[in-house]
XYZ file of C-alpha atoms in Angstrom:
581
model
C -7.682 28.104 -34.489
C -7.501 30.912 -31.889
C -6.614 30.444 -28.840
C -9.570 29.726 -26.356
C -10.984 26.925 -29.061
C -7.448 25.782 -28.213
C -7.604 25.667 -24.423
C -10.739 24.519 -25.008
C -9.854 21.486 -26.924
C -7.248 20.431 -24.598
C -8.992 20.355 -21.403
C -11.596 17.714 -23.171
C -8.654 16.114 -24.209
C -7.663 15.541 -20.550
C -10.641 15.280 -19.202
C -11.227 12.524 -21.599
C -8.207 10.695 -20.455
C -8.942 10.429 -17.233
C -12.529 9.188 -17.531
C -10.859 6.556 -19.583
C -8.236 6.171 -16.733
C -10.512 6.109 -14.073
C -13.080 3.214 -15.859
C -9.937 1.111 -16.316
C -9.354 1.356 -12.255
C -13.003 0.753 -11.478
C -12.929 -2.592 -13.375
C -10.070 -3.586 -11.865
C -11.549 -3.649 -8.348
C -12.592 -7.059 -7.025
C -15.040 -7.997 -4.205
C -13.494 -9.028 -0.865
C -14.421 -12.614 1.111
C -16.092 -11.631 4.442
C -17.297 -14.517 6.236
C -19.636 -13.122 8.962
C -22.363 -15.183 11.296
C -25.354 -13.994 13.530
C -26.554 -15.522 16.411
C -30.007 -15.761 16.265
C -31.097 -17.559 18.931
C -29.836 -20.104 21.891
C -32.108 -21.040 24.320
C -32.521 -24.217 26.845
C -35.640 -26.787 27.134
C -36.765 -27.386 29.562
C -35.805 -24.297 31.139
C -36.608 -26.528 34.372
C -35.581 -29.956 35.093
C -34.167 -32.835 37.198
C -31.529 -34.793 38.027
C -31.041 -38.042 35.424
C -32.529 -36.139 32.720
C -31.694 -34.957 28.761
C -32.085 -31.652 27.884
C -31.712 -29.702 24.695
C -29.757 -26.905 23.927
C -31.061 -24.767 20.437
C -28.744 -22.650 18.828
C -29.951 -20.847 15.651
C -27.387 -18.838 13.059
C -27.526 -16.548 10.063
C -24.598 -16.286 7.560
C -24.821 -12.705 7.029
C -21.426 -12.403 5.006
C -20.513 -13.166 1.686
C -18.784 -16.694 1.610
C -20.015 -20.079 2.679
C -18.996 -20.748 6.867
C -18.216 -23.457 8.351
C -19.636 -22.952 11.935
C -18.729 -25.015 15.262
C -20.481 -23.667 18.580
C -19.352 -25.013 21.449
C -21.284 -24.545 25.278
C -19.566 -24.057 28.823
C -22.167 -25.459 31.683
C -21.072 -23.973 34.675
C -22.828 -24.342 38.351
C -23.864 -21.573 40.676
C -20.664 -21.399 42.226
C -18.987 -21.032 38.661
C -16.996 -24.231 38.137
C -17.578 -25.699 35.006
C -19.705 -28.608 35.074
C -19.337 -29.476 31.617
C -18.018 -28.517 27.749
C -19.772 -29.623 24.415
C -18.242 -28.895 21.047
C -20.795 -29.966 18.638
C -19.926 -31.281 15.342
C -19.235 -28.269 12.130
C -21.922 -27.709 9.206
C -20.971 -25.394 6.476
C -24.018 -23.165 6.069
C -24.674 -20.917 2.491
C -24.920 -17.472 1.755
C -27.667 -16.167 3.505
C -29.059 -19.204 4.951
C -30.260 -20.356 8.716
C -29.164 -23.362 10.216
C -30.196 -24.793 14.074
C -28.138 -27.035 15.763
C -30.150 -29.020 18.446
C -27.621 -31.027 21.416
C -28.695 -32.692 23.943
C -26.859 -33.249 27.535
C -27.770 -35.360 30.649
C -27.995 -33.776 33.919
C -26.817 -36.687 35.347
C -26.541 -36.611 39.095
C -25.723 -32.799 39.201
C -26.658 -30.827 42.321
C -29.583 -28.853 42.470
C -29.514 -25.175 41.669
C -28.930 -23.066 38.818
C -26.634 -23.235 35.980
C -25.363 -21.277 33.548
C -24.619 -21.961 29.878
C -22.385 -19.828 27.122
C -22.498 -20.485 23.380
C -19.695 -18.941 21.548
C -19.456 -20.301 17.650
C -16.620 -20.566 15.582
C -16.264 -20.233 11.782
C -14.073 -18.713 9.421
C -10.902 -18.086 12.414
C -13.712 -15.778 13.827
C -16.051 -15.761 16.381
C -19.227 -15.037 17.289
C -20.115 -12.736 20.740
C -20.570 -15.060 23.582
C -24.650 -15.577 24.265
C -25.789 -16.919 27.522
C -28.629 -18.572 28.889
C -29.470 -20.375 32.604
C -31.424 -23.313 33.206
C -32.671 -24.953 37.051
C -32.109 -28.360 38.545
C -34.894 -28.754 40.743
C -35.395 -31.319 43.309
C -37.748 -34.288 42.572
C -39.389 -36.397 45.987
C -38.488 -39.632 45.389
C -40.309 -42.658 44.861
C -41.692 -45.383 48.198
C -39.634 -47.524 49.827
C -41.407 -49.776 48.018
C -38.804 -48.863 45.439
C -41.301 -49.755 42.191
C -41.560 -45.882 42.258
C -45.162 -45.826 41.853
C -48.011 -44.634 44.319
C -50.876 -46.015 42.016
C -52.054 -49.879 42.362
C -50.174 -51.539 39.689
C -52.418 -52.363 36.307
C -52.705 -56.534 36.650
C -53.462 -58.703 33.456
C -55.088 -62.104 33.880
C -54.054 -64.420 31.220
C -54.983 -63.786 28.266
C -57.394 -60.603 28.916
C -56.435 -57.083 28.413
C -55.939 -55.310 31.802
C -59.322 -54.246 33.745
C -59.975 -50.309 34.122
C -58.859 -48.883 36.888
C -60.351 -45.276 38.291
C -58.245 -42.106 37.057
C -55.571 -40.198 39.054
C -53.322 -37.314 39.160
C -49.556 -37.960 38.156
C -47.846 -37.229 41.371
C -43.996 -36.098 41.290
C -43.133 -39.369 43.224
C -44.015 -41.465 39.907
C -40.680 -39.774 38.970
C -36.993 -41.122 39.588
C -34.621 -38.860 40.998
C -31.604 -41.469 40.836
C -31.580 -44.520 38.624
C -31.267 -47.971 39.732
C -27.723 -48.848 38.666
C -28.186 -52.746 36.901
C -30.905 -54.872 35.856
C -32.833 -58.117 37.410
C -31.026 -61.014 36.120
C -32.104 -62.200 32.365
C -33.038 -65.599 34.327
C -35.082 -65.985 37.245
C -36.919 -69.103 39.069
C -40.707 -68.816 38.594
C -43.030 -71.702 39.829
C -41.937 -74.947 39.405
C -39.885 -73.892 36.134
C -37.803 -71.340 34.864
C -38.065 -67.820 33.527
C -35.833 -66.170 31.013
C -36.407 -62.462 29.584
C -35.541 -63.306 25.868
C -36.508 -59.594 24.756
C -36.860 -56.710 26.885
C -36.704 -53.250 26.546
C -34.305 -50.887 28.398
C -35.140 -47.800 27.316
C -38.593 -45.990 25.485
C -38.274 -42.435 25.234
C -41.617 -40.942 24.606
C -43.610 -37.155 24.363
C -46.400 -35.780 26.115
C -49.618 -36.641 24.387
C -48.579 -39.379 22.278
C -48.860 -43.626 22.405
C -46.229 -46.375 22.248
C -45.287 -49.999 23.206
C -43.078 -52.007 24.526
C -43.384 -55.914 24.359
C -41.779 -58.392 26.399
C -40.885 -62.266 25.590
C -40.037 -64.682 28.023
C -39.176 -68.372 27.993
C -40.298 -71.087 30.114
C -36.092 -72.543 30.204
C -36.900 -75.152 32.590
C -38.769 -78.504 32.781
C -41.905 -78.412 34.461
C -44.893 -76.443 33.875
C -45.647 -73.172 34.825
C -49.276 -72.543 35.670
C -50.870 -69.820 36.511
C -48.863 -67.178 35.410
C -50.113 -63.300 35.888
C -48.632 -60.027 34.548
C -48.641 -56.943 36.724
C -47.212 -53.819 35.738
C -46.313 -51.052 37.874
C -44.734 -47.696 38.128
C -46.771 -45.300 35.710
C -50.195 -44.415 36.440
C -52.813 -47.200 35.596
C -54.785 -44.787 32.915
C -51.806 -44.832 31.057
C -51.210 -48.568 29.873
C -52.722 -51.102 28.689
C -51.207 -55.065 28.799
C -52.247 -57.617 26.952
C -50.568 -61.201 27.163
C -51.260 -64.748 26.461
C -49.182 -66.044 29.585
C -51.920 -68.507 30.966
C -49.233 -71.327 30.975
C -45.780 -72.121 30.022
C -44.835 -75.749 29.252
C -41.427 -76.052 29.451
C -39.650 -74.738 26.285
C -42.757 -72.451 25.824
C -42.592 -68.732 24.698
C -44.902 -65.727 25.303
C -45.497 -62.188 24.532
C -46.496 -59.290 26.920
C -47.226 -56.410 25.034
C -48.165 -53.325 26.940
C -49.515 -50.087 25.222
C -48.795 -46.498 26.788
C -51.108 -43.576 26.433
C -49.277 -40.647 27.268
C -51.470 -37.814 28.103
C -50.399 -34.401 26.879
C -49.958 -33.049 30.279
C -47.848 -35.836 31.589
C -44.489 -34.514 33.712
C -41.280 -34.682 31.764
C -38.721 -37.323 32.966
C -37.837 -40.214 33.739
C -40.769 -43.324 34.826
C -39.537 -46.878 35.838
C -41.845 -49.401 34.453
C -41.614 -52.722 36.699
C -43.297 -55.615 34.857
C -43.545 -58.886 37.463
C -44.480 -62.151 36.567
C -46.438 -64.413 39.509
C -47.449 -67.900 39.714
C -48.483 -68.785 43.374
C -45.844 -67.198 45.352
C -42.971 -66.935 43.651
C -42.375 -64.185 40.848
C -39.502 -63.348 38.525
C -39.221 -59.212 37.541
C -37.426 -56.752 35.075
C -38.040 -53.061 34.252
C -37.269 -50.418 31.937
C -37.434 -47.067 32.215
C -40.072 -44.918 30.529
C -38.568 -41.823 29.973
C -41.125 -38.722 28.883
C -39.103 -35.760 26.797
C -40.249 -32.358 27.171
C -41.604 -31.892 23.861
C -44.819 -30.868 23.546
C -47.693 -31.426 20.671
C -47.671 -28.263 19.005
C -43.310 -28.229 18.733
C -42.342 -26.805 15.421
C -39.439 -28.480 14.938
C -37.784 -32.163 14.009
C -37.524 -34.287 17.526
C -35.822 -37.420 17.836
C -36.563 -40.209 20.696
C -34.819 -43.155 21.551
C -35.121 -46.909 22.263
C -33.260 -49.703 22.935
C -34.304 -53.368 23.142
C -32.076 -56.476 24.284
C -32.512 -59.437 22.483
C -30.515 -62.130 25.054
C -31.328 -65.208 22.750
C -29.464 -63.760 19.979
C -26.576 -61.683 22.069
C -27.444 -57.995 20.336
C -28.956 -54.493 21.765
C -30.947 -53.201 19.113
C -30.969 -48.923 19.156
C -33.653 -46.885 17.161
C -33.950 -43.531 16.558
C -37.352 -41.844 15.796
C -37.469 -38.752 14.039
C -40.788 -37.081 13.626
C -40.246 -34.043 11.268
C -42.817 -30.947 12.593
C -40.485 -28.171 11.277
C -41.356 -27.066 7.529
C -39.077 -25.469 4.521
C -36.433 -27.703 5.838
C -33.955 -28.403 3.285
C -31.577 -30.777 4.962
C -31.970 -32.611 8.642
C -28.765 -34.310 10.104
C -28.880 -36.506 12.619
C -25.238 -36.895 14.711
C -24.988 -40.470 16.770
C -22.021 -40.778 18.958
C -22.322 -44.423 20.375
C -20.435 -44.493 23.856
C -17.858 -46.952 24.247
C -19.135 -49.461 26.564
C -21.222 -50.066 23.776
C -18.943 -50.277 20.891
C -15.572 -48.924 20.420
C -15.261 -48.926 16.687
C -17.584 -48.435 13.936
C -17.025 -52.229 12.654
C -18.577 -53.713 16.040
C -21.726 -52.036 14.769
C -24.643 -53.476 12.448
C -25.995 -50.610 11.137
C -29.974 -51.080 9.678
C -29.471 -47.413 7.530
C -26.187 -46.998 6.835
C -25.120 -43.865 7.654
C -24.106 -41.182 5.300
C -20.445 -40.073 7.134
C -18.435 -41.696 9.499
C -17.053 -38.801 11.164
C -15.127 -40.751 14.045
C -14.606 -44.476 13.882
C -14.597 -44.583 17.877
C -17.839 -44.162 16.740
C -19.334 -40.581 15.471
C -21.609 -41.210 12.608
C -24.200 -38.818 10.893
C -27.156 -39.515 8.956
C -28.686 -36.777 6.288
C -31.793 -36.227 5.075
C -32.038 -34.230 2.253
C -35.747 -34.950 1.391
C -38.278 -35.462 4.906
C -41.494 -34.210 4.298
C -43.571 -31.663 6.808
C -45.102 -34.045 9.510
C -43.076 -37.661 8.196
C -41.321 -39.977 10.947
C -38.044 -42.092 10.169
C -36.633 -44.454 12.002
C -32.923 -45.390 12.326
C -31.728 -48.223 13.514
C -28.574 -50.242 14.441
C -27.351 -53.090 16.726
C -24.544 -53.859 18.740
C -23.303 -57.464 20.571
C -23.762 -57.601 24.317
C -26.686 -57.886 25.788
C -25.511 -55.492 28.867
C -26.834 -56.091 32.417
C -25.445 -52.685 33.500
C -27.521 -50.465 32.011
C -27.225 -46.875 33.057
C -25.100 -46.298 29.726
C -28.369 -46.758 27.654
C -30.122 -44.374 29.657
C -27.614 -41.905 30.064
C -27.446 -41.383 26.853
C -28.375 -38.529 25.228
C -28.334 -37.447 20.893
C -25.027 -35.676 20.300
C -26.545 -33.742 17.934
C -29.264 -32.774 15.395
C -28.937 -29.981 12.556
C -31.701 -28.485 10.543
C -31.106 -26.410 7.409
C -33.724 -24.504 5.942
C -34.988 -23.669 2.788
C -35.888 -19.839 3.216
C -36.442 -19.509 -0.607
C -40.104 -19.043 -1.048
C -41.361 -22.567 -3.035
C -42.619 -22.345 -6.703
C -46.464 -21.918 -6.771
C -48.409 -24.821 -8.002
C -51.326 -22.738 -8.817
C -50.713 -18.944 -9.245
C -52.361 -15.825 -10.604
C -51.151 -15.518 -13.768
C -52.919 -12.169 -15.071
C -55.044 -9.205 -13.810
C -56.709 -7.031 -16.622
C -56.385 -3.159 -14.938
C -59.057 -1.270 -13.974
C -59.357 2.710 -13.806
C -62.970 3.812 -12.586
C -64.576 7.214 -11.601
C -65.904 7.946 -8.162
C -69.100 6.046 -7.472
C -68.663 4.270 -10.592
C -68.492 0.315 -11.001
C -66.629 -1.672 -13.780
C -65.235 -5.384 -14.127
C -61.798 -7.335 -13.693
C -60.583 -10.236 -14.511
C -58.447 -12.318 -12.908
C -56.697 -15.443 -14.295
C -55.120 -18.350 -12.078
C -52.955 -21.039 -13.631
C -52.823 -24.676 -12.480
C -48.943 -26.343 -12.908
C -50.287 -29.478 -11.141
C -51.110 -32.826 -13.619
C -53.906 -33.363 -11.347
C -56.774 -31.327 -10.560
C -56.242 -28.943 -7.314
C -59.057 -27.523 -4.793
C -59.225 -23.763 -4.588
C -60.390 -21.070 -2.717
C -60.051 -17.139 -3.750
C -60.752 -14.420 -0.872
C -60.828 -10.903 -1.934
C -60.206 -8.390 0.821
C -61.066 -4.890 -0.709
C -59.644 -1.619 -0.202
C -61.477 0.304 2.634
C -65.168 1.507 0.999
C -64.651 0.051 -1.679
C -67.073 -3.120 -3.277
C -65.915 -6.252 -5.017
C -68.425 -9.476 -6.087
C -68.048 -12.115 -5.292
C -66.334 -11.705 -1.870
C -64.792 -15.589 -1.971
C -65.472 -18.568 -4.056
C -64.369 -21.927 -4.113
C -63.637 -24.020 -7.420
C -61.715 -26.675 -8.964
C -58.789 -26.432 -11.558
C -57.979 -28.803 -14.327
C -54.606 -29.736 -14.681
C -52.486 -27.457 -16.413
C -55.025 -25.103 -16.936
C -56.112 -21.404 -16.722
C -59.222 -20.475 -15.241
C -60.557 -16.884 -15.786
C -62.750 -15.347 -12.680
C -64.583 -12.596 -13.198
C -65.695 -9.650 -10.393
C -67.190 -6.548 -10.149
C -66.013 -3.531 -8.693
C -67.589 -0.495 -7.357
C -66.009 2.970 -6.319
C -66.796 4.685 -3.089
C -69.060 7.711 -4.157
C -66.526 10.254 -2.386
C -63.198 8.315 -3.245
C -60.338 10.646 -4.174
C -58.082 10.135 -7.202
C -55.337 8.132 -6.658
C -54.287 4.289 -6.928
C -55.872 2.103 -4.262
C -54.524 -1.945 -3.373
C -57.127 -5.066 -3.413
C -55.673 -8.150 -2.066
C -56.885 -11.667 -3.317
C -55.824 -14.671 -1.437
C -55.371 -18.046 -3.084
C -55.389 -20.890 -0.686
C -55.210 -24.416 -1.844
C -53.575 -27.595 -0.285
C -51.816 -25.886 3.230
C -50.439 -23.018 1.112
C -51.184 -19.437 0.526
C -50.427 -16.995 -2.610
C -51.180 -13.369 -2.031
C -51.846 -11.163 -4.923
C -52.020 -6.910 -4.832
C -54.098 -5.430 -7.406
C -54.133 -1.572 -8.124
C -57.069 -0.300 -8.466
C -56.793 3.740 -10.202
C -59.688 6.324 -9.476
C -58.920 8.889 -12.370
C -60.966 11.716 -13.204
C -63.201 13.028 -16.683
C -60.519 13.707 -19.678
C -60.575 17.546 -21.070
C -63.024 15.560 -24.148
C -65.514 14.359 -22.079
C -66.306 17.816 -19.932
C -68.756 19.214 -23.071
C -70.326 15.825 -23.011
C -70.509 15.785 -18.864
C -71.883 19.101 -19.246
C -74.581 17.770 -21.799
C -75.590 15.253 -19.380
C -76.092 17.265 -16.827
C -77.678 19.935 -18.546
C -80.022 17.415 -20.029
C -80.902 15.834 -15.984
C -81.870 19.820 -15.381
C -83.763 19.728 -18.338
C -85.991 17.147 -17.616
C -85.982 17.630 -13.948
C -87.731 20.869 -14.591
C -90.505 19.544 -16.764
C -90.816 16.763 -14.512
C -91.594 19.764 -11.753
C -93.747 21.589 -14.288
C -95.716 18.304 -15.003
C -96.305 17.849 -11.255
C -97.737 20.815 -10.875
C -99.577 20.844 -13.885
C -101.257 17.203 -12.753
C -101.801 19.323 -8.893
C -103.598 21.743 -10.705
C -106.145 19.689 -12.831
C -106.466 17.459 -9.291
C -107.462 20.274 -7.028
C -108.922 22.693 -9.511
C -106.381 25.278 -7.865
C -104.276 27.703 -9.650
C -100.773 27.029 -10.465
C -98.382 28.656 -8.794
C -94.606 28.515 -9.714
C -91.811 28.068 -7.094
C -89.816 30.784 -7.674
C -86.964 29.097 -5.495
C -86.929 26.101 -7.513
C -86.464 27.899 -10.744
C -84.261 30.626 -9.626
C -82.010 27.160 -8.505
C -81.774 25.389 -11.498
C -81.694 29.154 -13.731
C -78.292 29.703 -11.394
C -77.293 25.731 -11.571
C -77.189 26.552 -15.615
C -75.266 29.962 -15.361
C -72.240 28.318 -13.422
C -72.406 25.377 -16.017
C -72.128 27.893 -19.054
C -69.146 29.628 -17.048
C -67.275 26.633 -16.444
C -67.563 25.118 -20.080
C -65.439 28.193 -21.236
C-alpha cells in the first residue's frame, strides 16, 4: 500500500468514527417540558349595565406549549378613581396539548357607583404567567321606579277567578320597569285576607330569564284561617302586561283550602337586561295580602353561541326548604366537557352536609360549600337542569338575588369529528382542451340507518360539470357511485385544475378537492392528429367542390374556382407535412 491509499484510508477511518460518535449524541438528546398559554380572548357582557346586576366575564386560552397546564386567571375590578372594587380567582382546569378552554364568571355590581371600571385578567399556570389583558365595562344610571314602589308604569294584568287574564293594549318597556336598588326583605309568608287567612306556601324568589324566551312561576297559597274567603282576585304587576299571562282557580278559599296561581312570561327578544320586580296581590273586598319576586332578564341574546346558565329559587314554607335550579342550555358546539362551579354563600348553608343535592355533584372542591358539576356528554342545543335544596325558608332575601354563578368552563373538542358519510373514491380524470370525459365519485354511508344527502359541485372557473347538485338517499353502510360529466374549456392551458364537491347531510359539511389534469397529444398520436386533420381538409374541399358543382347545374353558369380558398387549404397542407417531420 503506498502512501496516499494510506492517508486515504485513515481519514475514512476517522471520519467514520465520528459519524458514529455524533449519532450516539443525537439519540441521547431528550425533548424539554415547556408549559406555555395564550390568551385568546377576555371580554365583558354586557359591556353596559346597572347597579344590582350579574355580569359575565369570558376569558378564552390556548395551550400552545408542550405539557398539559393547569391554568387559574384571576380579575382585579377597579373604579375610575383606581381603587379596587373587587378580586375573583376562579377555580383551576388543567387544559391538553393544544386545546382551548373558556372560563365564563359572573360578578354582581351590587350597589357600585356609577362610572367606569376597569378589569385585568392575568392567568396563572405552570409558576408562569400570562401578560396582563384588560378590558372596561360602564355602570350606568337607571330612573327608578314610582313612588308607587310596585316599579311598574303599566296597569297591572288582573285575573278574575278562574279565567286567564284579559288582553291588555301593547307598550314600550320603559327604563322605570327596572330596579335600581332592591327591596331588602320579603312580605311576611302570612298575611290577613278577608275574613280568613293567607299563607304563601310556595313562592318564588328569584327567575332569571333571556331575551326572547318564556317561563313560569306558580304561586300556592293557603286559606290558614277559619272562615271563608270569597271573592278572591289576582293582580300582577311590575312587568309590562304583554308579557304575562295568569291563570288561577282562586274564586274561593274555604278555610284549609289551597290554590295555584300560575303566571306565564313571554319575554320578547328586545326586552332590557336587568332586574323586574314582579308584585303578585291577592284582593277580596278591601283587604289584600302581597309577595313578589324579582324577574331578573340576563343579557343573553337568541343567537349566543355559547352554554348559558340561569337561575331560580323557590321557597317551599310548608316544608321549611329553598329549592335552587340551575338551567343550562348548551348553544356552543364541539364542546367536549362543560363544568359548572356552584359556590353556595353561607347564609345559605355553611357546609356541604346542610345541602340536599337533586344531581350530585361530581367534586366537592370546598366543603364551605364549592361544588362542580361536569358534563362530559351535552349535546348542541340540549338544556339540563341542576338542582339542590337547602333548610330555611329565608325572609331576607337579597342573598338569593345577589347571587351570581362562580363559574362555568367549556372545553372544546377542536379535533375535526369522524364523517358519517364520506367520499370514499374519485376515479382521475386527464382531458384535452375542449374535450369532455366522465368521473366517478363514490360516497360511503357508516350510519346503520339510512342518511339524506345532498352533493354540490362547484367547478373550476370555465370549466363544465353535470349534474351541478343532486340530492339522494344512502343505505346504511353502503357505497353509492355518482357519476358526472366533465367538459374542458376550449382554450384551457395544460396544467392541473381543483373541483370542489360539497357533501351536506344532517347540519354537517364534508368538502372534497378533485384534480382535474389538462394534458396534451402524446408523440404517438401526432401522425394520427395529423390524419384527422388532413382527412377534415380533405373532405372540406370536396364539400366546396360539390357546392359549386350543384351552383353550376342551378344557374347554368360556369364554374369558377376560388383561388383563395384553394391556395388556403394547399398552404394549410404544406405546414402539416413540415411539422410531421
Amino acid at each position: 500500500m503506498n502512501m496516499k491509499s494510506f492517508v486515504f484510508c485513515c481519514v475514512i477511518f476517522i471520519l467514520s468514527a465520528s459519524m458514529v460518535s455524533g449519532a450516539g449524541t443525537i439519540a441521547s438528546v431528550s425533548v424539554n417540558s415547556y408549559p406555555l398559554s395564550e390568551v385568546l380572548n377576555f371580554s365583558v357582557d354586557p359591556a353596559f349595565t346597572s347597579q344590582n346586576t350579574i355580569i359575565d366575564f369570558t376569558i378564552t386560552l390556548r395551550n400552545i406549549g408542550n405539557q398539559p397546564i393547569n391554568a387559574t386567571p384571576r380579575i382585579n375590578i377597579t373604579g375610575s378613581g383606581g381603587g379596587l372594587v373587587a378580586s375573583l380567582v376562579l377555580t383551576p382546569i388543567e387544559i391538553a396539548v393544544g386545546d382551548d378552554a373558556t372560563f365564563i364568571s359572573s360578578w354582581n355590581t351590587g350597589s357600585n357607583q356609577v362610572g367606569i371600571y376597569t378589569a385585568d385578567m392575568i392567568v396563572g399556570y405552570e409558576g408562569k404567567t400570562t401578560d396582563v389583558v384588560q378590558t372596561s365595562f360602564t355602570i350606568q344610571a337607571v330612573t327608578p321606579p314610582p313612588s308607587g314602589g310596585s316599579g311598574s308604569t303599566t296597569p297591572p294584568v288582573t285575573s278574575a277567578p278562574g279565567t286567564p287574564a284579559a288582553e291588555t293594549p301593547e307598550s314600550v318597556t320603559p327604563p322605570a320597569e327596572l330596579l335600581p336598588v332592591l327591596p331588602p326583605l320579603l312580605p311576611p309568608v302570612e298575611q290577613p285576607l278577608g275574613e280568613g287567612r293567607i299563607r304563601f306556601v310556595k313562592y318564588p324568589i328569584i327567575e332569571e330569564t333571556r331575551p326572547g324566551e318564556t317561563t313560569t312561576a306558580d304561586i300556592v297559597v293557603s286559606n290558614i284561617g277559619e272562615a271563608e274567603i270569597t271573592p278572591v282576585d289576582v293582580i300582577v304587576s311590575g312587568v309590562p302586561n304583554e308579557w304575562v299571562e295568569v291563570m288561577s282557580d282562586t274564586a274561593g278559599l274555604g278555610p284549609g283550602d289551597t290554590r295555584s296561581i300560575n303566571m306565564g312570561f313571554s319575554i320578547p327578544a328586545g326586552a332590557f337586561p336587568g332586574n323586574y320586580r314582579v308584585t303578585t296581590t291577592l284582593t277580596s273586598g278591601e283587604s289584600e295580602a302581597m309577595t313578589f319576586f324579582i324577574l331578573r332578564v340576563k343579557p343573553y341574546p337568541a343567537e349566543l353561541e355559547r352554554p348559558s346558565v340561569t337561575r331560580r329559587v323557590v321557597v317551599d314554607s310548608e316544608k321549611g326548604v329553598s329549592i335552587v335550579g340551575l338551567k343550562v342550555e348548551n348553544a356552543g358546539r364541539f364542546i367536549q366537557r362543560l363544568d359548572i362551579v356552584e359556590e353556595i354563600p353561607k347564609d345559605v348553608a355553611s357546609h356541604v352536609n346542610q345541602v340536599d343535592f337533586g344531581v350530585p355533584p361530581t367534586e366537592i372542591i370546598e366543603a364551605d360549600p364549592v361544588v362542580r358539576w361536569q358534563m362530559d356528554d351535552i349535546d348542541f342545543f340540549e338544556t339540563r337542569t341542576l338542582s339542590y335544596e337547602v333548610s330555611g325558608a329565608f325572609e331576607e332575601y337579597s342573598t338569593f338575588v345577589d347571587w351570581p354563578l362562580r363559574q362555568m368552563n367549556i372545553l372544546y373538542d377542536i379535533s375535526p369529528p369522524e364523517e358519517i358519510v364520506e367520499i370514499s373514491r374519485v376515479q382521475a380524470l386527464t382531458l384535452l382542451p375542449g374535450d369532455t370525459g366522465n368521473l366517478s365519485i363514490t360516497l360511503f354511508n357508516r350510519a346503520i340507518v339510512p342518511i339524506s344527502t345532498g352533493l354540490v359541485v362547484d367547478p373550476p372557473t370555465g370549466w363544465r360539470i353535470d349534474p351541478a347538485n343532486l340530492s339522494m338517499v344512502l343505505g346504511p353502510e353502503s357505497e353509492s357511485t355518482l357519476n358526472f360529466t366533465v367538459t374542458a374549456p376550449v382554450r384551457a392551458t395544460l396544467g392541473v385544475y381543483t373541483a370542489t364537491f360539497r357533501l351536506v347531510y344532517n347540519d354537517r359539511e364534508a368538502v372534497k378537492d378533485v384534480s382535474l389534469f389538462v394534458g396534451a397529444p402524446s408523440s404517438d398520436e401526432f401522425p394520427l392528429v395529423i390524419f384527422v386533420l388532413g382527412a377534415v381538409l380533405v373532405l372540406t374541399f370536396i364539400g366546396i367542390y360539390s357546392l359549386g358543382r350543384r351552383i353550376y347545374k342551378g344557374r347554368r353558369k360556369k364554374t369558377v374556382y376560388r383561388e383563395d380558398v384553394v391556395s388556403t387549404v394547399q398552404r394549410i397542407k404544406d405546414e402539416m407535412m413540415k411539422g410531421g417531420k
